Coordinates of C-alpha atoms in Angstrom, one line a residue:
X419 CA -65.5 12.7 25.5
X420 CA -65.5 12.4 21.6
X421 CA -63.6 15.4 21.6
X422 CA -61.1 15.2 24.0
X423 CA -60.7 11.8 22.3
X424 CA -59.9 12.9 18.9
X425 CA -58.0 15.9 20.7
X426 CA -55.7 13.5 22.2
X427 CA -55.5 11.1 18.8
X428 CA -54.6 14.6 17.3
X429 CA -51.9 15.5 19.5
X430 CA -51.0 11.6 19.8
X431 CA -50.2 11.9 15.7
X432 CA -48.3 15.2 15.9
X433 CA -45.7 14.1 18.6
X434 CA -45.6 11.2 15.9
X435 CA -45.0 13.2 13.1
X436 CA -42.3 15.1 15.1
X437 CA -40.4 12.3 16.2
X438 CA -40.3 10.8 12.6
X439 CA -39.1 14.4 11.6
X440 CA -36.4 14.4 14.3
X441 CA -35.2 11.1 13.5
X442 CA -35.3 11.4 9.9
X443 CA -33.4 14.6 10.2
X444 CA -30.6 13.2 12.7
X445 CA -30.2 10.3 10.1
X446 CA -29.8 13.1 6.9
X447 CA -27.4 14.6 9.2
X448 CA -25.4 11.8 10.1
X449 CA -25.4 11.1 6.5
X450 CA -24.1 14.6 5.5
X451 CA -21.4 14.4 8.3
X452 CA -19.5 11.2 7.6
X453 CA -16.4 11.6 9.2
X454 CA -16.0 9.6 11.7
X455 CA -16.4 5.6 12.6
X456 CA -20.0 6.2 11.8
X457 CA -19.0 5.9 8.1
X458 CA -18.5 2.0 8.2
X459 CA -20.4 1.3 10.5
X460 CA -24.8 1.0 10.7
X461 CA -24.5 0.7 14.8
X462 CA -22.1 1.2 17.2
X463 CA -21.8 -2.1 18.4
X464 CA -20.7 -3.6 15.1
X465 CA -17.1 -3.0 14.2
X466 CA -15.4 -3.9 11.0
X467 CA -13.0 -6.3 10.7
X468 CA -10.0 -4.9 8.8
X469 CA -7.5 -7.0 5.9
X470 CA -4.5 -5.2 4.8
X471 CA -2.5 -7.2 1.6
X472 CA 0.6 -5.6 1.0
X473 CA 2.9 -6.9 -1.7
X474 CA 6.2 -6.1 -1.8
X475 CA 8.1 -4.8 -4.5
X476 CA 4.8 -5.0 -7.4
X477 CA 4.6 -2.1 -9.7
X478 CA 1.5 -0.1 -10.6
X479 CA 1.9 -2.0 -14.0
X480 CA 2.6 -5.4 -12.9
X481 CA -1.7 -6.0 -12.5
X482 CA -3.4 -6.7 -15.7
X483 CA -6.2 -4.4 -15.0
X484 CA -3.7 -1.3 -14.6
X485 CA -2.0 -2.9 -17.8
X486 CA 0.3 -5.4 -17.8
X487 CA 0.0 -8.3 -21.1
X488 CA 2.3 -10.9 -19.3
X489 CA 0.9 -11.3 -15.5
X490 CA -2.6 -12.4 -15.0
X491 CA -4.3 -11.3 -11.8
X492 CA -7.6 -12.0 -12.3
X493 CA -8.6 -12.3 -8.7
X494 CA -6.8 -8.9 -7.9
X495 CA -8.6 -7.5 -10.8
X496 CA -11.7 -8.6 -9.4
X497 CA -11.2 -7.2 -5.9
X498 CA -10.1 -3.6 -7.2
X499 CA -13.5 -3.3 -9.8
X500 CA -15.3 -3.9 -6.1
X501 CA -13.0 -1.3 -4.5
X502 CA -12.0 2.5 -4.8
X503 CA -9.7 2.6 -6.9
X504 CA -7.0 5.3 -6.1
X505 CA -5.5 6.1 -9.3
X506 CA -2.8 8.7 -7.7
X507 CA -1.5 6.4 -4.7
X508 CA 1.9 7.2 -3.4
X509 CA 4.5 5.4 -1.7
X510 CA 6.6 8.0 0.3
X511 CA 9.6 6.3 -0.4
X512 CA 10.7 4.4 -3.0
X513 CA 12.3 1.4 -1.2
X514 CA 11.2 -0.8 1.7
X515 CA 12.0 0.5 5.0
X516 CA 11.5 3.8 4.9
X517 CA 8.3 3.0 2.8
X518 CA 6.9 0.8 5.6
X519 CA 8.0 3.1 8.4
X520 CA 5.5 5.8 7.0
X521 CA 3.0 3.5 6.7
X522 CA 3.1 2.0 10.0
X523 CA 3.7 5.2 11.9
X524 CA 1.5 7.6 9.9
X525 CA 4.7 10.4 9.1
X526 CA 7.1 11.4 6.4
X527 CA 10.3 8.7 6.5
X528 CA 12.7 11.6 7.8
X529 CA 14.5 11.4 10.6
X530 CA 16.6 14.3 12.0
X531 CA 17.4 15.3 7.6
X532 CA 17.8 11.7 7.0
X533 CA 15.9 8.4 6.1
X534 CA 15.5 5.2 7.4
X535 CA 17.9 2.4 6.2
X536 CA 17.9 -1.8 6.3
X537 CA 19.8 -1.8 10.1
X538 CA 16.9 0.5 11.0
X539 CA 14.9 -0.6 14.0
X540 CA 11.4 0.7 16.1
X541 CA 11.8 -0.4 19.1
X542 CA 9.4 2.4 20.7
X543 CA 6.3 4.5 20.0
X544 CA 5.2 6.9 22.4
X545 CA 1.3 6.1 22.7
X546 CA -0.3 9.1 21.5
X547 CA 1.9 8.4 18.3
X548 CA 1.1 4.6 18.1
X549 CA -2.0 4.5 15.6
X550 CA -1.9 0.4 16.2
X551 CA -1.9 0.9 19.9
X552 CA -4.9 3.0 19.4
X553 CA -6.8 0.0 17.4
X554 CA -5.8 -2.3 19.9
X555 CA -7.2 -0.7 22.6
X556 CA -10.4 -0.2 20.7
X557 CA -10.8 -3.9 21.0
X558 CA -9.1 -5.0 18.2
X559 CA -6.9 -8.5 17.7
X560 CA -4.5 -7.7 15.9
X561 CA -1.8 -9.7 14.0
X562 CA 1.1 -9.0 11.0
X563 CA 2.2 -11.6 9.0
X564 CA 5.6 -11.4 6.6
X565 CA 7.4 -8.9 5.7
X566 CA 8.4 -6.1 8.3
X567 CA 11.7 -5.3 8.0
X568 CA 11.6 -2.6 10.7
X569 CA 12.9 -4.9 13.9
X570 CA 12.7 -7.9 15.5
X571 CA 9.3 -8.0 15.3
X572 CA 5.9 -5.7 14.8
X573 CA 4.6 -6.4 18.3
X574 CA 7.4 -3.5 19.5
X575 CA 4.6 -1.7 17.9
X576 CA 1.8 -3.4 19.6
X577 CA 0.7 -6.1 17.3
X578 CA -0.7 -9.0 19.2
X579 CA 0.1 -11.3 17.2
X580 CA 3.5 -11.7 14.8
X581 CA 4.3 -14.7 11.9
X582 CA 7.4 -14.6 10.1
X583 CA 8.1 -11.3 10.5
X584 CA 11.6 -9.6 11.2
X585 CA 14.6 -8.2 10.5
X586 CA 15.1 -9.5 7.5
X587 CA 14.3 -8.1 4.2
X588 CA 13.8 -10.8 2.0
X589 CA 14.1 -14.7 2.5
X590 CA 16.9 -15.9 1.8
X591 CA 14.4 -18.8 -0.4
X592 CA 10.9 -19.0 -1.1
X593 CA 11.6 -22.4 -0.9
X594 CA 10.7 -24.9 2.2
X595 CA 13.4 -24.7 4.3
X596 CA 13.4 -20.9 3.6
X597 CA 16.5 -20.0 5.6
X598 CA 18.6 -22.4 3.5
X599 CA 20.2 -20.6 0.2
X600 CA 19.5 -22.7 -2.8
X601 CA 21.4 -20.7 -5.4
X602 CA 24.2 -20.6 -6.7
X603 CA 25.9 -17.5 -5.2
X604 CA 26.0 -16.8 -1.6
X605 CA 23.5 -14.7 0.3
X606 CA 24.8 -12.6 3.4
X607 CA 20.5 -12.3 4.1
X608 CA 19.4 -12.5 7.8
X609 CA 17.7 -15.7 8.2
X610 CA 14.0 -15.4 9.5
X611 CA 14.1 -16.5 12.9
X612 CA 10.7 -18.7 13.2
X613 CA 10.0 -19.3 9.6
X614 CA 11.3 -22.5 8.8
X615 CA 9.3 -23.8 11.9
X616 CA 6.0 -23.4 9.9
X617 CA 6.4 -25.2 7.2
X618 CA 6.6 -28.8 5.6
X619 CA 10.2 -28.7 2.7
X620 CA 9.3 -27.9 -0.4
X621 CA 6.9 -25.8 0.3
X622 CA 6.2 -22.3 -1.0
X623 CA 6.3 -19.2 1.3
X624 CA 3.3 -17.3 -0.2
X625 CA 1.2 -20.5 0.3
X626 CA 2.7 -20.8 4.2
X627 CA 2.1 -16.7 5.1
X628 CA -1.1 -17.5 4.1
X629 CA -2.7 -20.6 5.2
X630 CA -1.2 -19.2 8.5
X631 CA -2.9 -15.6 8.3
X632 CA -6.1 -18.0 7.1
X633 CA -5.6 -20.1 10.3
X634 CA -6.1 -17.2 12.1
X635 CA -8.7 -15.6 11.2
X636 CA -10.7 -19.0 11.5
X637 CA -9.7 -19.9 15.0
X638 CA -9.0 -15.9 16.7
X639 CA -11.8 -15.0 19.7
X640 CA -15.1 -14.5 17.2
X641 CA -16.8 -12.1 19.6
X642 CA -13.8 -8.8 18.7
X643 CA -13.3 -7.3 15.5
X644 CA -10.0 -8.1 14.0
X645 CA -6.8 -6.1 12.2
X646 CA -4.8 -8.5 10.0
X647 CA -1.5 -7.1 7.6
X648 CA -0.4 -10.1 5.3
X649 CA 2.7 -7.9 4.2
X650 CA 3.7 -10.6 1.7
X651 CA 7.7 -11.3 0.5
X652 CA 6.8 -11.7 -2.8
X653 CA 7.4 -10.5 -5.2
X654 CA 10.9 -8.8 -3.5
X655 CA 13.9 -10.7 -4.7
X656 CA 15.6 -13.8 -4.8
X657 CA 13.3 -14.7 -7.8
X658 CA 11.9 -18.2 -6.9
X659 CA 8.9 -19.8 -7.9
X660 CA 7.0 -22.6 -8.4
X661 CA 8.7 -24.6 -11.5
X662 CA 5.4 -25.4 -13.4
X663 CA 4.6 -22.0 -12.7
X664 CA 7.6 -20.8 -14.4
X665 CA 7.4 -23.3 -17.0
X666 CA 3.8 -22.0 -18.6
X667 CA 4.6 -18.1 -18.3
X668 CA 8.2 -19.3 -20.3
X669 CA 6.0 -20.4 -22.9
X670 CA 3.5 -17.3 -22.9
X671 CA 6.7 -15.2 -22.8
X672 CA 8.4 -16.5 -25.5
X673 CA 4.8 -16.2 -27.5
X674 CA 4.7 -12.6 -26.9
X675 CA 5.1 -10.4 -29.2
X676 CA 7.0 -7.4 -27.6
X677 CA 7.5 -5.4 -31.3
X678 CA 10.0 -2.7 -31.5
X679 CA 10.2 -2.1 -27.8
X680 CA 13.8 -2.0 -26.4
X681 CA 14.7 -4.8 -23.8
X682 CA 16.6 -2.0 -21.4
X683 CA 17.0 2.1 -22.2
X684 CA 19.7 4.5 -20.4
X685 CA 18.4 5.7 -16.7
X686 CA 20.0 7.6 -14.5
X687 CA 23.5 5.6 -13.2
X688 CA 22.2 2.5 -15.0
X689 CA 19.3 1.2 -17.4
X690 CA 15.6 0.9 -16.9
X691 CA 14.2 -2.7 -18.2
X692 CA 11.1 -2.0 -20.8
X693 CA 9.7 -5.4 -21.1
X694 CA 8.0 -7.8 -18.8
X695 CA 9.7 -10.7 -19.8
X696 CA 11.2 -12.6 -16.6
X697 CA 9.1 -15.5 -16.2
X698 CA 10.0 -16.5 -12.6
X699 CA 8.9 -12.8 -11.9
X700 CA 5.4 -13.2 -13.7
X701 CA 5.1 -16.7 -11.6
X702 CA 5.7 -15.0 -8.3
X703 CA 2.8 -12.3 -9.4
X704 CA 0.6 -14.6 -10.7
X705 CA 1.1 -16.7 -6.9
X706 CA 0.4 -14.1 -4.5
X707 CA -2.8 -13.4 -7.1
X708 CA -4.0 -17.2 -6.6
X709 CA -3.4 -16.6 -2.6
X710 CA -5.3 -13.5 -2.7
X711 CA -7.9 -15.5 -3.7
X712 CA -7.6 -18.4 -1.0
X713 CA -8.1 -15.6 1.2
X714 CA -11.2 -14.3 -0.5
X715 CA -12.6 -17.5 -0.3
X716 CA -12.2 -18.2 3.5
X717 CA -13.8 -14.7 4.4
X718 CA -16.7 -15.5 2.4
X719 CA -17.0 -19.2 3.5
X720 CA -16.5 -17.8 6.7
X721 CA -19.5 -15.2 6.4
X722 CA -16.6 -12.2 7.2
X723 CA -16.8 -10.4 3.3
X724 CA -19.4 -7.9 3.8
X725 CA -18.5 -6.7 7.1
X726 CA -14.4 -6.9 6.2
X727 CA -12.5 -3.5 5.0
X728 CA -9.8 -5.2 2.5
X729 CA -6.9 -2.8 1.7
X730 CA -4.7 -3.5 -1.2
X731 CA -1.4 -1.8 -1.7
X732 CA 2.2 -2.1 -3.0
X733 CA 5.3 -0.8 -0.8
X734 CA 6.7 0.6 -3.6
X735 CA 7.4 0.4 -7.8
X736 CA 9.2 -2.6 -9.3
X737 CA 12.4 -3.3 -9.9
X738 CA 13.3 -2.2 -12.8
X739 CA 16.5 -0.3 -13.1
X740 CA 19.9 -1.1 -12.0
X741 CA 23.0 1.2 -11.8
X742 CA 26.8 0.8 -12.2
X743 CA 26.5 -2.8 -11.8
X744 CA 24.2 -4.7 -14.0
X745 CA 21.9 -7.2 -12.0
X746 CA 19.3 -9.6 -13.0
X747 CA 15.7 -7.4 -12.9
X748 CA 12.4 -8.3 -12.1
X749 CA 9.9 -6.7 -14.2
X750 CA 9.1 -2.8 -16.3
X751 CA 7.2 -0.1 -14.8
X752 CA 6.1 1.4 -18.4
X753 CA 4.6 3.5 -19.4
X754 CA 5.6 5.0 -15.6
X755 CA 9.2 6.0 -15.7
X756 CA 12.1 4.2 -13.7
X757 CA 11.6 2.1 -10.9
X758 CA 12.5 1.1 -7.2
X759 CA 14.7 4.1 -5.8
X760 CA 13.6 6.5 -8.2
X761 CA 11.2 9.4 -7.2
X762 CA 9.5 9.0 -11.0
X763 CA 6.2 7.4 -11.0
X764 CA 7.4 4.1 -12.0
X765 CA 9.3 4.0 -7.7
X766 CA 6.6 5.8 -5.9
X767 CA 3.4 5.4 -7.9
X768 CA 1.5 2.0 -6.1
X769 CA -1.5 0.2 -6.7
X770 CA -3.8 1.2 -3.7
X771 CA -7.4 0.9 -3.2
X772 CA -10.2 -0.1 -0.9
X773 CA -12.8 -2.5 -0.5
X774 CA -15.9 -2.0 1.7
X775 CA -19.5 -3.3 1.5
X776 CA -20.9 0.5 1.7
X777 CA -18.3 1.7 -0.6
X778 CA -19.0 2.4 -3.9
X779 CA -16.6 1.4 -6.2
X780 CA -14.8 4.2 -8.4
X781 CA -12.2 5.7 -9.2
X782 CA -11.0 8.1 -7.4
X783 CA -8.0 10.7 -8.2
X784 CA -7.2 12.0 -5.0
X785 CA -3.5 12.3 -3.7
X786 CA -3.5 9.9 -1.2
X787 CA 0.1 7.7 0.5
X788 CA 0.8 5.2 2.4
X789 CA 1.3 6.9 5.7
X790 CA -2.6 7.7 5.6
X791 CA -3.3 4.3 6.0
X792 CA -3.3 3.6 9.9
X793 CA -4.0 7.1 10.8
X794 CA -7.3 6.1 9.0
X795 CA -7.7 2.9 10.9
X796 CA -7.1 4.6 13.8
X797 CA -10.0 7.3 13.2
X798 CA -12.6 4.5 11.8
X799 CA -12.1 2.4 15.0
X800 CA -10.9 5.0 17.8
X801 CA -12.0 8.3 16.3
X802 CA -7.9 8.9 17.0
X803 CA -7.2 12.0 15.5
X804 CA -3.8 11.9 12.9
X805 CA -1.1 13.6 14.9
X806 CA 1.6 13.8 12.0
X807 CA 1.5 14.3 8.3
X808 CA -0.5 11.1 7.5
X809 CA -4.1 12.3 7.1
X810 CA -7.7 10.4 7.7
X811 CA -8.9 9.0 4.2
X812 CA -12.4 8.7 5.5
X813 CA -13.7 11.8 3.2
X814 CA -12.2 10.8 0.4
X815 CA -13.4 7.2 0.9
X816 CA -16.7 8.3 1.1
X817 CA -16.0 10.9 -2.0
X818 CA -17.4 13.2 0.9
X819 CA -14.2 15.4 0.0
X820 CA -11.5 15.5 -2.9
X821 CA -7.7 15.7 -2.4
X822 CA -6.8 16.3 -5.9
X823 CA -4.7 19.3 -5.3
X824 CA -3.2 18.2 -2.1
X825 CA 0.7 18.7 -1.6
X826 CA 2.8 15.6 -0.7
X827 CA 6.9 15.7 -0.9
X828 CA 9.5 13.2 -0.9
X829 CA 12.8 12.9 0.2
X830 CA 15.4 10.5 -1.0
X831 CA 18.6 10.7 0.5
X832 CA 19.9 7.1 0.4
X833 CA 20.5 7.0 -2.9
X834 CA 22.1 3.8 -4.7
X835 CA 23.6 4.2 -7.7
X836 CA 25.2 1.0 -7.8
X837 CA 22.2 -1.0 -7.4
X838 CA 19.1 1.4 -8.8
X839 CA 21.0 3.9 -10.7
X840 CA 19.2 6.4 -8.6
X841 CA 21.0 9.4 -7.1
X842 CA 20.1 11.7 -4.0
X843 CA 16.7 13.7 -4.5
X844 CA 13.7 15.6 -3.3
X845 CA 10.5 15.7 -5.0
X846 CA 7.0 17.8 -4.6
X847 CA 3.5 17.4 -6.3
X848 CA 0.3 19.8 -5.5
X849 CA -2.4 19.2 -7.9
X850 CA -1.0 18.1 -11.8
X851 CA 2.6 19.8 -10.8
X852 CA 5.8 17.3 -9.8
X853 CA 8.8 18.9 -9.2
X854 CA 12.3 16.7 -8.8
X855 CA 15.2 18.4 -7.3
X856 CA 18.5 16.4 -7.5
X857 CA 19.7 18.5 -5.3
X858 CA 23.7 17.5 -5.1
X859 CA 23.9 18.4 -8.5
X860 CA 21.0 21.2 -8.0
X861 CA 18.9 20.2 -11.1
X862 CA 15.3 20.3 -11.4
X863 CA 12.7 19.0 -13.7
X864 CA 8.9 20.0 -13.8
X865 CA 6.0 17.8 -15.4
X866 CA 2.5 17.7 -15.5
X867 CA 1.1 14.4 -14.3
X868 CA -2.5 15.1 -15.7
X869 CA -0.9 15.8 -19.8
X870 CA 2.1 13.4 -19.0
X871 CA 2.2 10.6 -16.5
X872 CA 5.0 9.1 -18.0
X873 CA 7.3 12.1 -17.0
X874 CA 8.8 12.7 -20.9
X875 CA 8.3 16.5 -21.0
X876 CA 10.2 18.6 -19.0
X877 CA 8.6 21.9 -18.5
X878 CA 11.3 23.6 -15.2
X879 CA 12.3 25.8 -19.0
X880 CA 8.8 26.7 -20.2
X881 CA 7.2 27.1 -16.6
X882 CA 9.2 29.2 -14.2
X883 CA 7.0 30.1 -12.1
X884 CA 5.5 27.1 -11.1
X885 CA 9.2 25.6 -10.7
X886 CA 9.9 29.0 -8.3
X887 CA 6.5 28.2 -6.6
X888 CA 6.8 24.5 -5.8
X889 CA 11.1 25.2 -5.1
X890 CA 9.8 27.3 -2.2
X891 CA 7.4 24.8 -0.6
X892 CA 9.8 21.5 -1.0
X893 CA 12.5 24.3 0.4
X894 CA 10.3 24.9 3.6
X895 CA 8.8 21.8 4.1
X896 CA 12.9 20.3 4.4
X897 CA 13.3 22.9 7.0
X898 CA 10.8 20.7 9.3
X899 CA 13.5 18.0 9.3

């Protein structure tokens, strides 16, 4: 009996051992194969709640930790040293609607050879192209706040829930009632159908978007995961803000010492501004930075931080150019070159980057844009598959994979040299290569973004071959359209 005893004890502790083995090596393997939902996520049954902050019209350089001496963001600062950091972030399009019709739908803003303009509506996705649909139906609430600018409202793309979101651009004022014009000149903006409904006068919109995407997050059904865009109006034109707000940064302006930088150099149709000296502009920043924080603060009052993926971005670069016209500008994109409308870094480069409680933060250099945003949503929550250009950023989140020599293109055919100074162009970057081809007047110009981020060296007459080599991809890629 003593035998058979430890026999059994023997054979007791070896189907032991081998279970811990199996175990322990499904675990190594889930951990070498994070590519799916399993990447956020320590059990099935607990889904992240998701946070997207998109700012409008805020340049990689208006942040203080990418750079900028005249706006203070300390609480964005904050969130992107917690975050990846993606240091080559792309718009894929340097203006608003086109911008946030890639992001939304996960594709290249072409349509038929052409882009998206401000009358430009989605009234219909089919479902196996509707990456929101597909977070919904993984039991998501799901709710857009602000600035949408692609239709009467984002729940024609199967949001649940929509605030202040429509046709409209831009308010016509920031200002309590915010479908009023309080300037001097007239504004031919759409009014913003249920805006002025929300708020008390005199109040300030960033406050209002929001306390009311706060609101929700307090009081939505506790027991599903929730999807929340704040896509703020600031800091798009007109340029309102708070007057003791604009008061201090007057002063800090007028301290400054700017040296021998130029106030405005020659760009394009027009000029490109090179200070940051518009104080109403540095309020605006330094507002949605103080409601970022409000935000911050619920979620973590709220016990929702660590198990809440916050996305930061920008739609596009500032404004900082204007054309024929002269106009009243809002901030400078330097040491990135030109602005809004311009396919140089200082219109397509955006501050992006992601905070997770199992991320570690970093910086990481991939080539990543906007339209890989909800196809990666889709994946973490759905496992949906991208089914256009917009890829899953799941690898590179987890530094699982490296997209450094990835090729992304651009097309800009509503050009505005009037108002941006811009005129009609393509563009293509694989790896440190950017090739721009104005391509009415059939003029190229080649730079490496590794040696020269600020686009001041033209190489298309030293490199030929690299000019021939990326010519032939933009070349076929504008065959797909």
């Amino acid at each position: 009996m003593n035998l058979l005893s430890n026999i059994h004890k023997q054979v007791f502790y070896l189907q032991v051992l081998a279970l811990i083995l199996l175990l322990t090596a499904s675990c190594s393997s889930k951990i070498q194969d994070k590519n799916t939902s399993e990447l956020v996520t320590s059990s099935a049954t607990v889904k992240p709640n998701i946070l997207i902050l998109h700012v409008d019209d805020l340049g990689y350089h208006d942040l203080s930790i990418n750079g900028s001496k005249i706006y203070q963001t300390p609480i964005i600062d904050q969130l992107a040293r917690e975050s990846v950091r993606f240091t080559n972030a792309y718009a894929n399009y340097p203006r608003c609607v086109p911008s946030r019709y890639a992001m939304l739908t996960g594709n290249y803003p072409v349509q038929d050879g052409d882009v998206p303009d401000d009358s430009f509506s989605i009234d219909h996705l089919e479902d196996d192209k509707n990456y929101i649909k597909a977070i919904d139906d993984a039991g998501y609430q799901t709710a857009y706040f602000g600035k949408y600018h692609l239709g009467e409202s984002p729940t024609d793309l199967g949001f649940d829930t929509s605030v202040a979101a429509g046709h409209a651009g831009s308010p016509i004022s920031y200002i309590a009632p915010f479908n009023v014009n309080k300037r001097k000149w007239e504004s031919n903006k759409d009014p913003i159908l249920d805006l002025d409904a929300i708020a008390k006068p005199g109040e300030y919109l960033t406050d209002v978007l929001t306390s009311q995407t706060i609101d929700y997050i307090k009081n939505r059904d506790s027991q599903q995961p929730f999807m929340a865009m704040l896509a703020f109006y600031n800091v798009h034109q007109p340029f309102e803000a708070k007057e003791e707000d604009i008061k201090r940064n007057r002063k800090e302006i007028k301290d400054f010492d700017y040296g021998n930088t130029l106030e405005y150099i020659k760009e394009g149709t027009g000029r490109t501004k090179m200070r940051q000296d518009n104080a109403t502009y540095a309020a605006m920043v330094e507002n949605t930075d103080e409601n970022i924080g409000r935000i911050l603060d619920m979620l973590k009052i709220e016990g929702l931080l660590n198990n809440t993926i916050i996305i930061f971005s920008s739609d596009h670069g500032g404004l900082s150019n204007d054309g024929t016209k002269e106009r009243q500008l809002a901030t400078s994109n330097y040491p990135l070159r030109a602005g809004k409308g311009h396919l140089y870094e200082g219109g397509i480069k955006v501050p992006f980057f992601v905070k997770a409680n199992d991320l570690e933060p970093r910086d990481e250099n991939s080539l990543v844009m906007l339209m890989d945003v909800f196809p990666t949503l889709a994946n973490l929550t759905s496992n949906k598959q991208p089914v256009a250009a917009g890829q899953n950023m799941l690898p590179v989140w987890y530094d699982q994979e490296n997209w450094n020599d990835r090729t992304v293109f651009w097309h800009s055919s509503k050009a505005r040299p009037v108002n941006t100074g811009d005129t009609k162009s393509s563009a293509v970057r694989q790896g440190k290569y950017k090739l721009i081809h104005w391509y009415e007047e059939d003029r190229k110009e080649l730079y490496n973004m590794e040696a020269d981020p600020g686009e001041q060296n033209d190489l298309s007459g030293t490199m030929p071959d690299v000019v021939v080599t990326l010519s032939r991809k933009l070349t076929n890629w504008k065959k797909t359209f």
